Amino acid sequence: MAKLNINGRTHDVKVEADTPLLWAIREQVGLTGTKYGCGVAQCGACSVHINGELRRSCSMPVSTVKATDKIVTIEGLSRNSSHPVQKAWLEVDVPQCGYCQSGQLMAAAALLKKNPNPSDKDIDDAMTNICRCGTYQRIRAAVHVAAKMAAGGNSAKAKA
Amino acid sequence: MTTRKKSTVANSARRKFIIGTAAAGGGLAIGFNMPFAASAAETKAAAGAEVNAWVVVKPNNTCVIRIARSEMGQGTETGLAQLVAEELECGWKNIRTEFVTPGENLARKRVWGEMGTGGSRGIRTSEDYVRRGGAVARLMLLQAAADQWKVPVEELTVADGVITHAASKRSTTYGKVATAAAKLTPPDAKSITLKDPRTWKVAGQPLKRIGTETRLDGSLVYAIDLKLPGMLNAAIKACPVFGGKLVSFDNDKIAGMPGVKRAVRVNGFTVAVVADTWWHAKKALDAMPIVWEEGPNAAQSSATIAERLKDGLTTQTNVYAFRNEGDALKAIEGAAKKVEAVYRTPFVPHITMEPMNCTARITADRAEVWAATQNAEASLAALSEQSGLPLAKCEVYRHVLGGGFGRRGGNQDFIRQAAEIAKQFPGTPVKMIWSREEDMTHDFYRPISQCKLTAGLDANNKLVGLHVRVSGQSINAWVNPAAIPDGYKDARQLQGYDSKPGDAQLGYAVPNLLVEYAMRNTHVPVGAWRGVNTNQNGLYMECFIEEVARAAGVDSLEFRRGMMAKFPKHLGVLNAVAEKGDWGKPLPAGVFRGIAQFMGYGSYSAATAEVSVNAAGEVTVHRMVLGVNCGHAVNPHQIAAQVEGGAVMGLSALLFEELTVENGRIVQDNFNTYPVLKLAQMPKIETVVVPTFDFWGGVGEPTICVVRPSVMNAIFAATGKPVRAEPLKAAKQV
């Protein structure tokens, strides 16, 4: 048994202590926006926020998560996809297959929270999630657009 | 146009399909985020009228466009919808899409044509009939309005789904006349004159992709995300050595583990554990003792395979002379200067980010799967074979693919496995998911090959003879050996070296040319990997031409141009890229340029790359300009996305990727042992789309073949040493 606070709701999940948080989220809570990609914390498809920190949930046993820890998944990132990264991703038309994008968005949101105006180098260092379709160039552009949106301005494109 | 009343039977069958597709829930309705249990009344009201197979019009004027091909991120769903919408004149904002099922396609005598989505064919081989489908629907909708108003149809105009009769100042919408239109006899599709692509307003535009919103909030249900009532989950493991056998497994050892139902034999070399959740199934599978009989292939390794391929470079036995023009060997022998090089390319995996998976439910008289497939009809056939039920009792519900790259088309192993597992739990849906380790070690890999090239230059530094000898594994030998004449004359492995125009033509005129293939198969499964054999062949040809140009002391762009007079389309895209890529212009200190051109999938591609190499030999790719002439450009924005994607996959392969074989099995099994390209290594990509509006070429694959040679040629320029093997990390050549 574990108590998980996900997207503001507490869930009692019946799992063994060593169950990865990812599989508790997907199979017990039923939120499938958080993806399985590697199971070894390499690809980032399983990225969630825990108390505002970016974490790879596939390699975190639920026993390491406290009932008071606030977990946010892609479904809880914003209401109506209103987070700047979601709006920027839409404007730049980032996703191809889309499978990795939940994790990419969670990583980008965590980056912007710590660094509201990241340079290309900052983005390179922070965004280590794998995308096999090859949307990296658009992700980089969209992070910049999201930073501008979050700063209160319109996007670069909207200004132009 | 005459009218006829459709029989009630036909109409009810159509309505049943529309409702059925929505009610399938986990299957077709995913594209619209319909709730799983939409009430029948809601579904019926929302269904609308099927004007023809391609177009359903709802009362609110929404036009549902049927999509037969698969969407795996390549944008074909959007492109096909643009083509239908262009002729339909329904307005882009009014469209929705719907993926048809192979069972319905079969039941309706393949009204939607081919569903297979590979070889960059999704748009180019269906553009004609989907545009005619849109045009036929438009004419029927207009005729219905004309009949209602009793005016000649020629007096009507339409824009964005609103029909207007200017003379009487009347207007109506597609939504209002759709039911009447659906009862009309369709005009002969072949008799319709389609729009000139140069006048397109919806097609040809850089529109954003359909369905992006669902990829930003976690709501898109991929096959791996499917939930069905009472569903079980399965984890799977195949013999680590290809060709080995499953001897036994110990169910007793996992019987008490949480959630476990039991382990089942899937086929002669594969076992699965079925449990309530996938995590429980995987844990039990990892804990269960399994006895494999690895067999003789356990003696195979990268070293034994390399030796076999090396022999193929010089053998005189069973060599397929694919092109033999003039006398290349004699010309090279008598040449003033001779250039020779041997290149090597390794096995590489697809690694779709969504691992292989499939949910199956099988009863005595019905077999269903929910799957991400590049070929839904092949999935249906595999399901029928595996379940033992006729095609008419089988159905495949299609999900958007979390990546394809060729993995989910020709080989339907995931369908067969899921069906076999579900057969052993009759009536219960079972979702099978592969671990990433299983995915990386049991793929159908890009085939391994080597190539020896020899060239002769005359006293004027003109190329007078070229001998290309490819030695390597054959995809056809693995998937369809009967397709290979005499067992070794496999033209497919020489993709890109064709003399005939139109698909994969070599863009150089060489007076004496010999192109040969020596088949050297291994025990490792191989298949189509984005770009297939243009990957290796483009690399071999374009890197070697660079070596020859340097030996000739001629600028490599000029050297190429000198052989391309008879290939204006190849030359056109090369010139466009050279211009946009600033060929010949100064670069920052330490940065060097490379160039390449090649053809595949009916499209012409070229690239320049700007690269630096530091003192430690580390390569940085700064900027690439990639050009493609795909004839008609249905969506330049999505074409650019595919070009960028191909650049990433090509660069990833060049910089990092190589699977090795030890003791008969693949060594690398996850991203911690098999790094791939990440954002930090992503250069700036500029895409140049230069359509000539006189043919239909592919988009998803063609440009990948010029990515690696352009970068390798830039490294050559930087270091003065040719790069002849990939990946760079292993080659230690820089």
PDB file of N, CA and C in Angstrom, chain B residues 182-223:
ATOM      1  N   ALA B 182     -25.807  11.756 -49.978  1.00  0.00           N
ATOM      2  CA  ALA B 182     -25.395  10.360 -49.777  1.00  0.00           C
ATOM      3  C   ALA B 182     -26.261   9.399 -50.583  1.00  0.00           C
ATOM      4  N   LYS B 183     -27.457   9.837 -50.986  1.00  0.00           N
ATOM      5  CA  LYS B 183     -28.366   8.957 -51.741  1.00  0.00           C
ATOM      6  C   LYS B 183     -28.148   9.048 -53.247  1.00  0.00           C
ATOM      7  N   LEU B 184     -27.313   9.984 -53.683  1.00  0.00           N
ATOM      8  CA  LEU B 184     -27.079  10.151 -55.118  1.00  0.00           C
ATOM      9  C   LEU B 184     -26.089   9.114 -55.636  1.00  0.00           C
ATOM     10  N   THR B 185     -26.205   8.882 -56.950  1.00  0.00           N
ATOM     11  CA  THR B 185     -25.205   8.019 -57.575  1.00  0.00           C
ATOM     12  C   THR B 185     -23.934   8.836 -57.787  1.00  0.00           C
ATOM     13  N   PRO B 186     -22.826   8.358 -57.299  1.00  0.00           N
ATOM     14  CA  PRO B 186     -21.589   9.143 -57.463  1.00  0.00           C
ATOM     15  C   PRO B 186     -21.191   9.260 -58.922  1.00  0.00           C
ATOM     16  N   PRO B 187     -20.615  10.387 -59.304  1.00  0.00           N
ATOM     17  CA  PRO B 187     -20.079  10.496 -60.666  1.00  0.00           C
ATOM     18  C   PRO B 187     -18.850   9.598 -60.819  1.00  0.00           C
ATOM     19  N   ASP B 188     -18.493   9.326 -62.054  1.00  0.00           N
ATOM     20  CA  ASP B 188     -17.317   8.496 -62.314  1.00  0.00           C
ATOM     21  C   ASP B 188     -16.061   9.253 -61.858  1.00  0.00           C
ATOM     22  N   ALA B 189     -15.398   8.692 -60.862  1.00  0.00           N
ATOM     23  CA  ALA B 189     -14.241   9.380 -60.271  1.00  0.00           C
ATOM     24  C   ALA B 189     -13.165   9.657 -61.315  1.00  0.00           C
ATOM     25  N   LYS B 190     -13.002   8.711 -62.242  1.00  0.00           N
ATOM     26  CA  LYS B 190     -11.930   8.841 -63.238  1.00  0.00           C
ATOM     27  C   LYS B 190     -12.188  10.000 -64.195  1.00  0.00           C
ATOM     28  N   SER B 191     -13.452  10.393 -64.339  1.00  0.00           N
ATOM     29  CA  SER B 191     -13.788  11.437 -65.316  1.00  0.00           C
ATOM     30  C   SER B 191     -13.530  12.840 -64.763  1.00  0.00           C
ATOM     31  N   ILE B 192     -13.230  12.925 -63.487  1.00  0.00           N
ATOM     32  CA  ILE B 192     -13.088  14.238 -62.862  1.00  0.00           C
ATOM     33  C   ILE B 192     -11.708  14.824 -63.142  1.00  0.00           C
ATOM     34  N   THR B 193     -11.684  16.102 -63.465  1.00  0.00           N
ATOM     35  CA  THR B 193     -10.402  16.789 -63.610  1.00  0.00           C
ATOM     36  C   THR B 193     -10.015  17.362 -62.252  1.00  0.00           C
ATOM     37  N   LEU B 194      -8.906  16.883 -61.749  1.00  0.00           N
ATOM     38  CA  LEU B 194      -8.444  17.366 -60.442  1.00  0.00           C
ATOM     39  C   LEU B 194      -7.803  18.741 -60.596  1.00  0.00           C
ATOM     40  N   LYS B 195      -7.722  19.439 -59.468  1.00  0.00           N
ATOM     41  CA  LYS B 195      -7.120  20.776 -59.483  1.00  0.00           C
ATOM     42  C   LYS B 195      -5.635  20.710 -59.838  1.00  0.00           C
ATOM     43  N   ASP B 196      -5.171  21.727 -60.519  1.00  0.00           N
ATOM     44  CA  ASP B 196      -3.737  21.877 -60.761  1.00  0.00           C
ATOM     45  C   ASP B 196      -3.070  22.182 -59.416  1.00  0.00           C
ATOM     46  N   PRO B 197      -2.116  21.353 -59.006  1.00  0.00           N
ATOM     47  CA  PRO B 197      -1.465  21.583 -57.701  1.00  0.00           C
ATOM     48  C   PRO B 197      -0.919  23.004 -57.522  1.00  0.00           C
ATOM     49  N   ARG B 198      -0.624  23.681 -58.598  1.00  0.00           N
ATOM     50  CA  ARG B 198      -0.124  25.060 -58.462  1.00  0.00           C
ATOM     51  C   ARG B 198      -1.213  26.012 -57.973  1.00  0.00           C
ATOM     52  N   THR B 199      -2.484  25.557 -58.034  1.00  0.00           N
ATOM     53  CA  THR B 199      -3.582  26.419 -57.570  1.00  0.00           C
ATOM     54  C   THR B 199      -4.108  25.992 -56.200  1.00  0.00           C
ATOM     55  N   TRP B 200      -3.466  25.018 -55.589  1.00  0.00           N
ATOM     56  CA  TRP B 200      -3.932  24.518 -54.289  1.00  0.00           C
ATOM     57  C   TRP B 200      -4.008  25.636 -53.252  1.00  0.00           C
ATOM     58  N   LYS B 201      -5.017  25.525 -52.381  1.00  0.00           N
ATOM     59  CA  LYS B 201      -5.176  26.501 -51.295  1.00  0.00           C
ATOM     60  C   LYS B 201      -5.030  25.852 -49.915  1.00  0.00           C
ATOM     61  N   VAL B 202      -5.375  24.589 -49.807  1.00  0.00           N
ATOM     62  CA  VAL B 202      -5.258  23.865 -48.535  1.00  0.00           C
ATOM     63  C   VAL B 202      -4.061  22.911 -48.614  1.00  0.00           C
ATOM     64  N   ALA B 203      -4.070  22.043 -49.621  1.00  0.00           N
ATOM     65  CA  ALA B 203      -2.858  21.259 -49.886  1.00  0.00           C
ATOM     66  C   ALA B 203      -1.776  22.241 -50.342  1.00  0.00           C
ATOM     67  N   GLY B 204      -0.529  21.842 -50.131  1.00  0.00           N
ATOM     68  CA  GLY B 204       0.573  22.716 -50.520  1.00  0.00           C
ATOM     69  C   GLY B 204       0.897  23.778 -49.491  1.00  0.00           C
ATOM     70  N   GLN B 205       0.037  23.919 -48.490  1.00  0.00           N
ATOM     71  CA  GLN B 205       0.250  24.948 -47.464  1.00  0.00           C
ATOM     72  C   GLN B 205       0.987  24.357 -46.251  1.00  0.00           C
ATOM     73  N   PRO B 206       1.755  25.197 -45.572  1.00  0.00           N
ATOM     74  CA  PRO B 206       2.507  24.698 -44.397  1.00  0.00           C
ATOM     75  C   PRO B 206       1.627  24.634 -43.155  1.00  0.00           C
ATOM     76  N   LEU B 207       0.572  23.830 -43.223  1.00  0.00           N
ATOM     77  CA  LEU B 207      -0.382  23.752 -42.110  1.00  0.00           C
ATOM     78  C   LEU B 207       0.212  22.963 -40.948  1.00  0.00           C
ATOM     79  N   LYS B 208      -0.278  23.302 -39.765  1.00  0.00           N
ATOM     80  CA  LYS B 208       0.140  22.540 -38.594  1.00  0.00           C
ATOM     81  C   LYS B 208      -0.519  21.166 -38.621  1.00  0.00           C
ATOM     82  N   ARG B 209       0.114  20.268 -37.894  1.00  0.00           N
ATOM     83  CA  ARG B 209      -0.298  18.874 -37.913  1.00  0.00           C
ATOM     84  C   ARG B 209      -1.607  18.666 -37.138  1.00  0.00           C
ATOM     85  N   ILE B 210      -2.386  17.715 -37.595  1.00  0.00           N
ATOM     86  CA  ILE B 210      -3.637  17.356 -36.919  1.00  0.00           C
ATOM     87  C   ILE B 210      -3.324  16.607 -35.618  1.00  0.00           C
ATOM     88  N   GLY B 211      -4.058  16.919 -34.575  1.00  0.00           N
ATOM     89  CA  GLY B 211      -4.009  16.096 -33.364  1.00  0.00           C
ATOM     90  C   GLY B 211      -2.917  16.448 -32.381  1.00  0.00           C
ATOM     91  N   THR B 212      -2.222  17.567 -32.595  1.00  0.00           N
ATOM     92  CA  THR B 212      -1.118  17.908 -31.692  1.00  0.00           C
ATOM     93  C   THR B 212      -1.604  18.128 -30.260  1.00  0.00           C
ATOM     94  N   GLU B 213      -2.767  18.718 -30.102  1.00  0.00           N
ATOM     95  CA  GLU B 213      -3.279  18.997 -28.748  1.00  0.00           C
ATOM     96  C   GLU B 213      -3.278  17.743 -27.881  1.00  0.00           C
ATOM     97  N   THR B 214      -3.637  16.621 -28.489  1.00  0.00           N
ATOM     98  CA  THR B 214      -3.738  15.380 -27.704  1.00  0.00           C
ATOM     99  C   THR B 214      -2.377  14.824 -27.319  1.00  0.00           C
ATOM    100  N   ARG B 215      -1.334  15.369 -27.922  1.00  0.00           N
ATOM    101  CA  ARG B 215       0.030  14.930 -27.598  1.00  0.00           C
ATOM    102  C   ARG B 215       0.682  15.848 -26.560  1.00  0.00           C
ATOM    103  N   LEU B 216      -0.070  16.830 -26.080  1.00  0.00           N
ATOM    104  CA  LEU B 216       0.489  17.810 -25.147  1.00  0.00           C
ATOM    105  C   LEU B 216      -0.099  17.696 -23.743  1.00  0.00           C
ATOM    106  N   ASP B 217      -1.126  16.893 -23.571  1.00  0.00           N
ATOM    107  CA  ASP B 217      -1.773  16.813 -22.254  1.00  0.00           C
ATOM    108  C   ASP B 217      -1.950  15.374 -21.770  1.00  0.00           C
ATOM    109  N   GLY B 218      -1.310  14.458 -22.454  1.00  0.00           N
ATOM    110  CA  GLY B 218      -1.383  13.058 -22.026  1.00  0.00           C
ATOM    111  C   GLY B 218      -2.656  12.345 -22.425  1.00  0.00           C
ATOM    112  N   SER B 219      -3.480  12.996 -23.246  1.00  0.00           N
ATOM    113  CA  SER B 219      -4.793  12.389 -23.526  1.00  0.00           C
ATOM    114  C   SER B 219      -4.790  11.409 -24.698  1.00  0.00           C
ATOM    115  N   LEU B 220      -3.810  11.487 -25.577  1.00  0.00           N
ATOM    116  CA  LEU B 220      -3.788  10.561 -26.711  1.00  0.00           C
ATOM    117  C   LEU B 220      -3.528   9.143 -26.199  1.00  0.00           C
ATOM    118  N   VAL B 221      -4.420   8.234 -26.556  1.00  0.00           N
ATOM    119  CA  VAL B 221      -4.282   6.850 -26.105  1.00  0.00           C
ATOM    120  C   VAL B 221      -3.504   6.052 -27.146  1.00  0.00           C
ATOM    121  N   TYR B 222      -2.229   5.850 -26.875  1.00  0.00           N
ATOM    122  CA  TYR B 222      -1.430   4.954 -27.716  1.00  0.00           C
ATOM    123  C   TYR B 222      -1.835   3.518 -27.385  1.00  0.00           C
ATOM    124  N   ALA B 223      -1.462   2.593 -28.238  1.00  0.00           N
ATOM    125  CA  ALA B 223      -1.838   1.196 -27.997  1.00  0.00           C
ATOM    126  C   ALA B 223      -1.353   0.727 -26.623  1.00  0.00           C
TER     127      ALA B 223
END
